[in-house]
Amino acid sequence: MSTSATSTAPSVAPMPSVSPRDLAPGVIGMALVGSSVTVSRSLVGAPLFASQAVRYAAAALILVALARVAGVPLLRPRGREWLWLAGIAGTGLVLFNVAVVRGVAHAEPAVIAVAVASVPILLGLVGPLLEGGRPSRRVLLAAPVVVAGAVLVEGTGRTDAAGVGWAALALACEAGFTLLAVPVLGRHGAWGVSVHAVWLGAVMLAGLAVFTERPVSGAASGAASGPAAFAAGLGSLTAGQWAAVGYLAVLVTAVAFLLWYRTVAAVGSGRAGLLTGVAPLAAAGAGMLGGGAAPGPAVWLGLAVVIAGLGLGLRGGDARA
């Protein structure tokens, strides 16, 4: 008795085009993140950890209040979910801020910006694997195009070896902010991931502020670190700096995080990663609206290249198993 085995090839289907409704939240979220560059300049002289702790604590309260109004249940993390959420907070919120601040001491801001703008390549490679699929050829082709456009917008700058290291850390943290959310988005959704990551980040930053940070100006600048120094640091903030913290808490954190994770859940981290190319464009536009010089030819060329990359990566037709 003999049997004949027939091997069948795995079914291959084209990747469908994504809906503009799914992309719009991510685009708006990245535009808000890009606008934070101009706003954050007013916090250069502020205590870093203390001001960021207040920012994320306020954002957490806002998100919880909005979730209750919207009737969205917030689930308690369990088991390994705590590790994923703490990873988001530790990398995307805490270490990222440290890398940027320490990095600009060794490199021009454009170097850090270009490193962060390279995140679509990492997300396009690693994101689909975490989601149980495989990288899309179309996204992998589009990601370098988006990165090239972002480099044209941001420009390049001088750096040393330490600056390169801090830039690489900033890139890894920016990727971790999205990739570490993939395993928990299914159960917690955009609301839950945003809330838990933000309040965990606030706790971490408050601890760093209390134990390591001293006031940077004023009569209390010689005080030792601790709760008193933490309070003194917040008391040294000017009205303009408090306004910047409020903007970052409401729009760049509470709103932008929620919008970003909605798009990641809807279209996947690989495709969503392409939208990070919107951030440098928004930063350039915000700088111009803030009184900066009009964009030069390289910026306009970069804008066109980013749009071309987005068009290449977000339309359908890419066959994948």
mmCIF file of C-alpha atoms in Angstrom:
data_model
loop_
_atom_site.group_PDB
_atom_site.id
_atom_site.type_symbol
_atom_site.label_atom_id
_atom_site.label_comp_id
_atom_site.label_asym_id
_atom_site.label_seq_id
_atom_site.Cartn_x
_atom_site.Cartn_y
_atom_site.Cartn_z
ATOM 1 C CA MET A 1 0.000 0.000 0.000
ATOM 2 C CA SER A 2 1.459 3.287 -1.022
ATOM 3 C CA THR A 3 0.441 6.819 -0.402
ATOM 4 C CA SER A 4 1.355 9.911 -2.341
ATOM 5 C CA ALA A 5 2.130 13.093 -0.450
ATOM 6 C CA THR A 6 1.371 16.337 -2.115
ATOM 7 C CA SER A 7 3.281 19.363 -0.825
ATOM 8 C CA THR A 8 1.354 22.552 -0.858
ATOM 9 C CA ALA A 9 2.986 25.944 -0.828
ATOM 10 C CA PRO A 10 1.975 28.325 1.913
ATOM 11 C CA SER A 11 -0.780 30.667 0.892
ATOM 12 C CA VAL A 12 0.457 34.098 -0.014
ATOM 13 C CA ALA A 13 -1.819 37.084 0.123
ATOM 14 C CA PRO A 14 -1.154 40.697 -0.688
ATOM 15 C CA MET A 15 -0.807 43.033 2.224
ATOM 16 C CA PRO A 16 -3.912 45.235 2.143
ATOM 17 C CA SER A 17 -3.674 48.983 1.974
ATOM 18 C CA VAL A 18 -4.204 50.615 5.333
ATOM 19 C CA SER A 19 -7.124 52.885 5.991
ATOM 20 C CA PRO A 20 -6.447 56.614 6.407
ATOM 21 C CA ARG A 21 -8.643 56.355 9.502
ATOM 22 C CA ASP A 22 -6.093 53.986 11.053
ATOM 23 C CA LEU A 23 -3.115 56.120 10.035
ATOM 24 C CA ALA A 24 -4.505 59.501 11.077
ATOM 25 C CA PRO A 25 -3.996 59.012 14.859
ATOM 26 C CA GLY A 26 -0.351 58.051 14.336
ATOM 27 C CA VAL A 27 0.291 60.984 12.015
ATOM 28 C CA ILE A 28 -1.209 63.432 14.512
ATOM 29 C CA GLY A 29 0.686 61.815 17.377
ATOM 30 C CA MET A 30 4.033 62.092 15.575
ATOM 31 C CA ALA A 31 3.265 65.705 14.617
ATOM 32 C CA LEU A 32 2.715 66.491 18.296
ATOM 33 C CA VAL A 33 5.973 64.744 19.202
ATOM 34 C CA GLY A 34 7.795 66.812 16.589
ATOM 35 C CA SER A 35 6.361 70.025 17.987
ATOM 36 C CA SER A 36 7.827 69.156 21.391
ATOM 37 C CA VAL A 37 11.338 70.020 20.184
ATOM 38 C CA THR A 38 10.578 73.721 20.096
ATOM 39 C CA VAL A 39 8.612 73.652 23.348
ATOM 40 C CA SER A 40 11.273 71.666 25.209
ATOM 41 C CA ARG A 41 13.899 74.338 24.616
ATOM 42 C CA SER A 42 12.395 76.373 27.450
ATOM 43 C CA LEU A 43 13.188 73.484 29.851
ATOM 44 C CA VAL A 44 16.937 73.450 29.193
ATOM 45 C CA GLY A 45 17.641 75.159 32.526
ATOM 46 C CA ALA A 46 15.022 73.197 34.482
ATOM 47 C CA PRO A 47 15.740 70.108 36.634
ATOM 48 C CA LEU A 48 15.366 67.295 34.117
ATOM 49 C CA PHE A 49 13.998 64.441 36.222
ATOM 50 C CA ALA A 50 11.722 66.571 38.407
ATOM 51 C CA SER A 51 10.079 68.384 35.498
ATOM 52 C CA GLN A 52 9.616 65.163 33.520
ATOM 53 C CA ALA A 53 8.191 63.375 36.569
ATOM 54 C CA VAL A 54 5.542 66.093 36.913
ATOM 55 C CA ARG A 55 4.855 65.882 33.193
ATOM 56 C CA TYR A 56 4.167 62.147 33.226
ATOM 57 C CA ALA A 57 2.272 62.196 36.521
ATOM 58 C CA ALA A 58 -0.076 64.858 35.139
ATOM 59 C CA ALA A 59 -0.467 62.901 31.902
ATOM 60 C CA ALA A 60 -1.375 59.746 33.839
ATOM 61 C CA LEU A 61 -4.096 61.580 35.763
ATOM 62 C CA ILE A 62 -5.470 63.052 32.541
ATOM 63 C CA LEU A 63 -5.545 59.663 30.820
ATOM 64 C CA VAL A 64 -7.280 57.968 33.758
ATOM 65 C CA ALA A 65 -9.907 60.734 33.880
ATOM 66 C CA LEU A 66 -10.528 60.542 30.122
ATOM 67 C CA ALA A 67 -10.778 56.737 30.259
ATOM 68 C CA ARG A 68 -13.459 56.976 32.923
ATOM 69 C CA VAL A 69 -15.400 59.564 30.941
ATOM 70 C CA ALA A 70 -15.161 57.405 27.818
ATOM 71 C CA GLY A 71 -16.113 54.265 29.730
ATOM 72 C CA VAL A 72 -12.884 52.482 28.803
ATOM 73 C CA PRO A 73 -11.893 49.804 31.367
ATOM 74 C CA LEU A 74 -8.292 49.873 32.565
ATOM 75 C CA LEU A 75 -7.068 46.379 33.411
ATOM 76 C CA ARG A 76 -4.541 45.609 36.119
ATOM 77 C CA PRO A 77 -1.288 44.229 34.663
ATOM 78 C CA ARG A 78 -0.438 40.669 35.577
ATOM 79 C CA GLY A 79 2.622 38.474 35.429
ATOM 80 C CA ARG A 80 5.093 39.347 32.694
ATOM 81 C CA GLU A 81 2.976 42.287 31.597
ATOM 82 C CA TRP A 82 4.592 44.285 34.392
ATOM 83 C CA LEU A 83 7.986 43.674 32.777
ATOM 84 C CA TRP A 84 6.838 44.809 29.332
ATOM 85 C CA LEU A 85 5.174 47.939 30.692
ATOM 86 C CA ALA A 86 8.120 48.768 32.942
ATOM 87 C CA GLY A 87 10.359 48.286 29.909
ATOM 88 C CA ILE A 88 8.338 50.829 27.941
ATOM 89 C CA ALA A 89 8.595 53.319 30.799
ATOM 90 C CA GLY A 90 12.257 52.649 31.506
ATOM 91 C CA THR A 91 13.441 52.866 27.906
ATOM 92 C CA GLY A 92 10.991 55.058 26.027
ATOM 93 C CA LEU A 93 10.447 57.574 28.824
ATOM 94 C CA VAL A 94 13.379 57.567 31.269
ATOM 95 C CA LEU A 95 16.485 56.399 29.393
ATOM 96 C CA PHE A 96 15.429 58.200 26.225
ATOM 97 C CA ASN A 97 15.354 61.548 28.028
ATOM 98 C CA VAL A 98 18.729 60.839 29.638
ATOM 99 C CA ALA A 99 20.253 59.836 26.295
ATOM 100 C CA VAL A 100 19.040 62.997 24.587
ATOM 101 C CA VAL A 101 20.219 65.327 27.348
ATOM 102 C CA ARG A 102 23.604 63.629 27.767
ATOM 103 C CA GLY A 103 23.977 63.190 24.025
ATOM 104 C CA VAL A 104 23.693 66.872 23.143
ATOM 105 C CA ALA A 105 26.638 67.512 25.475
ATOM 106 C CA HIS A 106 28.816 65.458 23.094
ATOM 107 C CA ALA A 107 27.053 65.891 19.768
ATOM 108 C CA GLU A 108 25.066 68.484 17.890
ATOM 109 C CA PRO A 109 21.286 68.018 18.231
ATOM 110 C CA ALA A 110 21.018 66.992 14.578
ATOM 111 C CA VAL A 111 23.111 63.884 15.292
ATOM 112 C CA ILE A 112 20.658 62.695 17.968
ATOM 113 C CA ALA A 113 17.698 63.593 15.756
ATOM 114 C CA VAL A 114 19.066 61.633 12.801
ATOM 115 C CA ALA A 115 19.707 58.591 15.011
ATOM 116 C CA VAL A 116 16.134 58.674 16.333
ATOM 117 C CA ALA A 117 14.813 59.177 12.789
ATOM 118 C CA SER A 118 16.337 55.798 11.870
ATOM 119 C CA VAL A 119 13.774 53.969 14.004
ATOM 120 C CA PRO A 120 11.564 52.888 11.025
ATOM 121 C CA ILE A 121 14.261 50.414 9.979
ATOM 122 C CA LEU A 122 14.356 48.767 13.416
ATOM 123 C CA LEU A 123 10.579 48.681 13.701
ATOM 124 C CA GLY A 124 10.224 47.279 10.193
ATOM 125 C CA LEU A 125 12.631 44.443 10.972
ATOM 126 C CA VAL A 126 11.779 43.506 14.558
ATOM 127 C CA GLY A 127 8.149 44.570 14.929
ATOM 128 C CA PRO A 128 6.554 41.984 12.612
ATOM 129 C CA LEU A 129 8.572 39.210 14.289
ATOM 130 C CA LEU A 130 7.147 40.147 17.692
ATOM 131 C CA GLU A 131 3.684 40.176 16.136
ATOM 132 C CA GLY A 132 4.090 36.609 14.864
ATOM 133 C CA GLY A 133 4.664 37.519 11.222
ATOM 134 C CA ARG A 134 7.637 38.366 9.107
ATOM 135 C CA PRO A 135 8.976 41.694 7.833
ATOM 136 C CA SER A 136 7.268 43.204 4.826
ATOM 137 C CA ARG A 137 9.507 43.715 1.823
ATOM 138 C CA ARG A 138 7.694 46.882 0.924
ATOM 139 C CA VAL A 139 8.120 48.361 4.411
ATOM 140 C CA LEU A 140 11.813 47.413 4.471
ATOM 141 C CA LEU A 141 12.288 49.192 1.146
ATOM 142 C CA ALA A 142 10.334 52.237 2.284
ATOM 143 C CA ALA A 143 12.023 52.619 5.686
ATOM 144 C CA PRO A 144 15.432 53.772 4.337
ATOM 145 C CA VAL A 145 13.633 56.248 2.076
ATOM 146 C CA VAL A 146 11.813 57.757 5.057
ATOM 147 C CA VAL A 147 15.071 57.857 7.026
ATOM 148 C CA ALA A 148 16.862 59.581 4.137
ATOM 149 C CA GLY A 149 14.143 62.217 3.995
ATOM 150 C CA ALA A 150 14.400 62.777 7.740
ATOM 151 C CA VAL A 151 18.177 63.204 7.459
ATOM 152 C CA LEU A 152 17.675 65.852 4.783
ATOM 153 C CA VAL A 153 15.257 67.685 7.079
ATOM 154 C CA GLU A 154 17.384 67.444 10.227
ATOM 155 C CA GLY A 155 20.792 67.821 8.601
ATOM 156 C CA THR A 156 23.952 66.390 10.116
ATOM 157 C CA GLY A 157 26.360 67.580 12.761
ATOM 158 C CA ARG A 158 29.604 67.007 14.616
ATOM 159 C CA THR A 159 30.008 64.429 17.351
ATOM 160 C CA ASP A 160 32.543 62.367 19.265
ATOM 161 C CA ALA A 161 32.576 58.700 20.279
ATOM 162 C CA ALA A 162 30.469 59.339 23.377
ATOM 163 C CA GLY A 163 27.950 61.244 21.259
ATOM 164 C CA VAL A 164 27.635 58.282 18.911
ATOM 165 C CA GLY A 165 26.993 56.008 21.892
ATOM 166 C CA TRP A 166 24.291 58.269 23.321
ATOM 167 C CA ALA A 167 22.708 58.581 19.858
ATOM 168 C CA ALA A 168 22.606 54.783 19.511
ATOM 169 C CA LEU A 169 21.011 54.501 22.955
ATOM 170 C CA ALA A 170 18.387 57.098 22.000
ATOM 171 C CA LEU A 171 17.590 55.076 18.861
ATOM 172 C CA ALA A 172 17.231 51.847 20.853
ATOM 173 C CA CYS A 173 14.994 53.537 23.423
ATOM 174 C CA GLU A 174 12.786 55.066 20.749
ATOM 175 C CA ALA A 175 12.350 51.640 19.156
ATOM 176 C CA GLY A 176 11.696 50.055 22.560
ATOM 177 C CA PHE A 177 8.848 52.483 23.173
ATOM 178 C CA THR A 178 6.920 50.777 20.351
ATOM 179 C CA LEU A 179 8.320 47.237 20.268
ATOM 180 C CA LEU A 180 7.888 46.535 23.981
ATOM 181 C CA ALA A 181 4.223 47.505 23.689
ATOM 182 C CA VAL A 182 3.441 44.824 21.101
ATOM 183 C CA PRO A 183 2.978 41.927 23.591
ATOM 184 C CA VAL A 184 0.585 43.907 25.822
ATOM 185 C CA LEU A 185 -1.461 45.901 23.310
ATOM 186 C CA GLY A 186 -3.760 42.941 22.678
ATOM 187 C CA ARG A 187 -5.051 42.784 26.269
ATOM 188 C CA HIS A 188 -4.655 46.374 27.433
ATOM 189 C CA GLY A 189 -5.204 48.323 24.226
ATOM 190 C CA ALA A 190 -3.902 51.813 23.573
ATOM 191 C CA TRP A 191 -5.551 53.216 26.714
ATOM 192 C CA GLY A 192 -4.129 50.666 29.110
ATOM 193 C CA VAL A 193 -0.612 50.684 27.697
ATOM 194 C CA SER A 194 -0.516 54.481 27.727
ATOM 195 C CA VAL A 195 -1.777 54.789 31.301
ATOM 196 C CA HIS A 196 0.473 52.137 32.817
ATOM 197 C CA ALA A 197 3.608 53.204 30.931
ATOM 198 C CA VAL A 198 3.104 56.836 31.878
ATOM 199 C CA TRP A 199 2.507 56.345 35.614
ATOM 200 C CA LEU A 200 5.395 53.884 35.843
ATOM 201 C CA GLY A 201 7.620 56.411 34.090
ATOM 202 C CA ALA A 202 6.507 59.120 36.510
ATOM 203 C CA VAL A 203 7.450 56.939 39.489
ATOM 204 C CA MET A 204 10.874 56.131 38.017
ATOM 205 C CA LEU A 205 11.632 59.762 37.201
ATOM 206 C CA ALA A 206 10.450 60.954 40.618
ATOM 207 C CA GLY A 207 12.803 58.457 42.260
ATOM 208 C CA LEU A 208 15.712 59.668 40.141
ATOM 209 C CA ALA A 209 14.844 63.271 40.959
ATOM 210 C CA VAL A 210 14.683 62.654 44.710
ATOM 211 C CA PHE A 211 17.894 60.623 44.951
ATOM 212 C CA THR A 212 20.146 62.155 42.305
ATOM 213 C CA GLU A 213 18.993 65.617 41.290
ATOM 214 C CA ARG A 214 19.767 68.976 42.832
ATOM 215 C CA PRO A 215 18.250 72.349 41.985
ATOM 216 C CA VAL A 216 20.105 73.894 39.092
ATOM 217 C CA SER A 217 19.589 77.529 39.996
ATOM 218 C CA GLY A 218 18.556 79.834 42.765
ATOM 219 C CA ALA A 219 19.375 79.903 46.440
ATOM 220 C CA ALA A 220 18.655 76.194 46.868
ATOM 221 C CA SER A 221 21.267 75.167 44.297
ATOM 222 C CA GLY A 222 23.611 73.943 47.009
ATOM 223 C CA ALA A 223 21.008 71.763 48.727
ATOM 224 C CA ALA A 224 21.570 68.047 48.882
ATOM 225 C CA SER A 225 19.386 65.715 46.873
ATOM 226 C CA GLY A 226 16.181 64.510 48.508
ATOM 227 C CA PRO A 227 12.507 65.453 48.799
ATOM 228 C CA ALA A 228 13.390 69.021 49.814
ATOM 229 C CA ALA A 229 15.644 69.450 46.802
ATOM 230 C CA PHE A 230 12.925 67.922 44.592
ATOM 231 C CA ALA A 231 10.397 70.466 45.862
ATOM 232 C CA ALA A 232 12.932 73.287 45.549
ATOM 233 C CA GLY A 233 13.639 72.287 41.963
ATOM 234 C CA LEU A 234 9.963 72.462 41.073
ATOM 235 C CA GLY A 235 9.697 75.776 42.885
ATOM 236 C CA SER A 236 12.437 77.190 40.677
ATOM 237 C CA LEU A 237 10.404 76.657 37.493
ATOM 238 C CA THR A 238 9.250 79.837 35.785
ATOM 239 C CA ALA A 239 5.751 80.419 34.432
ATOM 240 C CA GLY A 240 6.982 79.704 30.919
ATOM 241 C CA GLN A 241 8.554 76.427 32.016
ATOM 242 C CA TRP A 242 5.370 75.344 33.769
ATOM 243 C CA ALA A 243 3.483 76.130 30.553
ATOM 244 C CA ALA A 244 5.929 73.939 28.631
ATOM 245 C CA VAL A 245 5.455 71.095 31.136
ATOM 246 C CA GLY A 246 1.680 71.435 30.742
ATOM 247 C CA TYR A 247 1.902 71.298 26.944
ATOM 248 C CA LEU A 248 4.142 68.242 27.081
ATOM 249 C CA ALA A 249 1.860 66.514 29.599
ATOM 250 C CA VAL A 250 -1.422 67.087 27.784
ATOM 251 C CA LEU A 251 -0.600 66.982 24.071
ATOM 252 C CA VAL A 252 2.800 65.330 23.677
ATOM 253 C CA THR A 253 2.183 62.634 26.309
ATOM 254 C CA ALA A 254 -1.488 61.970 27.093
ATOM 255 C CA VAL A 255 -2.835 62.644 23.599
ATOM 256 C CA ALA A 256 0.152 61.613 21.467
ATOM 257 C CA PHE A 257 0.781 58.330 23.315
ATOM 258 C CA LEU A 258 -2.844 57.292 22.995
ATOM 259 C CA LEU A 259 -2.982 58.168 19.297
ATOM 260 C CA TRP A 260 0.301 56.408 18.561
ATOM 261 C CA TYR A 261 -0.601 53.140 20.240
ATOM 262 C CA ARG A 262 -3.976 53.129 18.483
ATOM 263 C CA THR A 263 -2.216 53.179 15.128
ATOM 264 C CA VAL A 264 0.332 50.535 16.195
ATOM 265 C CA ALA A 265 -2.529 48.243 17.250
ATOM 266 C CA ALA A 266 -4.401 48.875 13.997
ATOM 267 C CA VAL A 267 -1.681 48.614 11.336
ATOM 268 C CA GLY A 268 1.236 46.898 13.110
ATOM 269 C CA SER A 269 4.503 48.277 14.397
ATOM 270 C CA GLY A 270 6.330 47.892 11.078
ATOM 271 C CA ARG A 271 4.041 50.125 9.072
ATOM 272 C CA ALA A 272 3.400 52.477 11.976
ATOM 273 C CA GLY A 273 7.159 52.962 12.296
ATOM 274 C CA LEU A 274 7.214 54.712 8.929
ATOM 275 C CA LEU A 275 5.081 57.467 10.426
ATOM 276 C CA THR A 276 7.935 58.520 12.708
ATOM 277 C CA GLY A 277 9.221 60.353 9.646
ATOM 278 C CA VAL A 278 6.456 62.888 10.294
ATOM 279 C CA ALA A 279 8.124 64.057 13.544
ATOM 280 C CA PRO A 280 11.118 65.879 12.008
ATOM 281 C CA LEU A 281 8.834 67.523 9.478
ATOM 282 C CA ALA A 282 6.621 68.765 12.304
ATOM 283 C CA ALA A 283 9.694 69.934 14.216
ATOM 284 C CA ALA A 284 10.836 72.000 11.243
ATOM 285 C CA GLY A 285 7.366 73.497 10.831
ATOM 286 C CA ALA A 286 7.053 74.288 14.537
ATOM 287 C CA GLY A 287 10.450 75.963 14.475
ATOM 288 C CA MET A 288 9.364 78.187 11.613
ATOM 289 C CA LEU A 289 6.103 79.094 13.354
ATOM 290 C CA GLY A 290 8.122 79.873 16.480
ATOM 291 C CA GLY A 291 10.073 82.556 14.649
ATOM 292 C CA GLY A 292 12.794 80.425 13.074
ATOM 293 C CA ALA A 293 14.091 80.765 9.545
ATOM 294 C CA ALA A 294 12.065 79.444 6.634
ATOM 295 C CA PRO A 295 13.045 75.913 5.556
ATOM 296 C CA GLY A 296 15.757 75.703 2.929
ATOM 297 C CA PRO A 297 15.786 73.587 -0.241
ATOM 298 C CA ALA A 298 17.162 70.531 1.600
ATOM 299 C CA VAL A 299 14.216 70.568 4.004
ATOM 300 C CA TRP A 300 11.696 70.761 1.178
ATOM 301 C CA LEU A 301 13.484 67.946 -0.626
ATOM 302 C CA GLY A 302 13.431 65.927 2.581
ATOM 303 C CA LEU A 303 9.688 66.531 2.887
ATOM 304 C CA ALA A 304 9.159 65.147 -0.620
ATOM 305 C CA VAL A 305 11.353 62.114 0.095
ATOM 306 C CA VAL A 306 9.500 61.309 3.339
ATOM 307 C CA ILE A 307 6.146 61.527 1.556
ATOM 308 C CA ALA A 308 7.446 59.248 -1.202
ATOM 309 C CA GLY A 309 8.651 56.740 1.392
ATOM 310 C CA LEU A 310 5.298 56.779 3.161
ATOM 311 C CA GLY A 311 3.483 56.253 -0.123
ATOM 312 C CA LEU A 312 5.726 53.304 -0.948
ATOM 313 C CA GLY A 313 5.406 51.594 2.420
ATOM 314 C CA LEU A 314 1.754 52.175 3.237
ATOM 315 C CA ARG A 315 0.060 51.074 0.043
ATOM 316 C CA GLY A 316 -0.907 47.443 -0.469
ATOM 317 C CA GLY A 317 0.297 44.783 -2.832
ATOM 318 C CA ASP A 318 3.303 43.413 -0.953
ATOM 319 C CA ALA A 319 2.989 39.622 -0.910
ATOM 320 C CA ARG A 320 3.764 37.934 2.397
ATOM 321 C CA ALA A 321 2.974 34.529 3.817
#
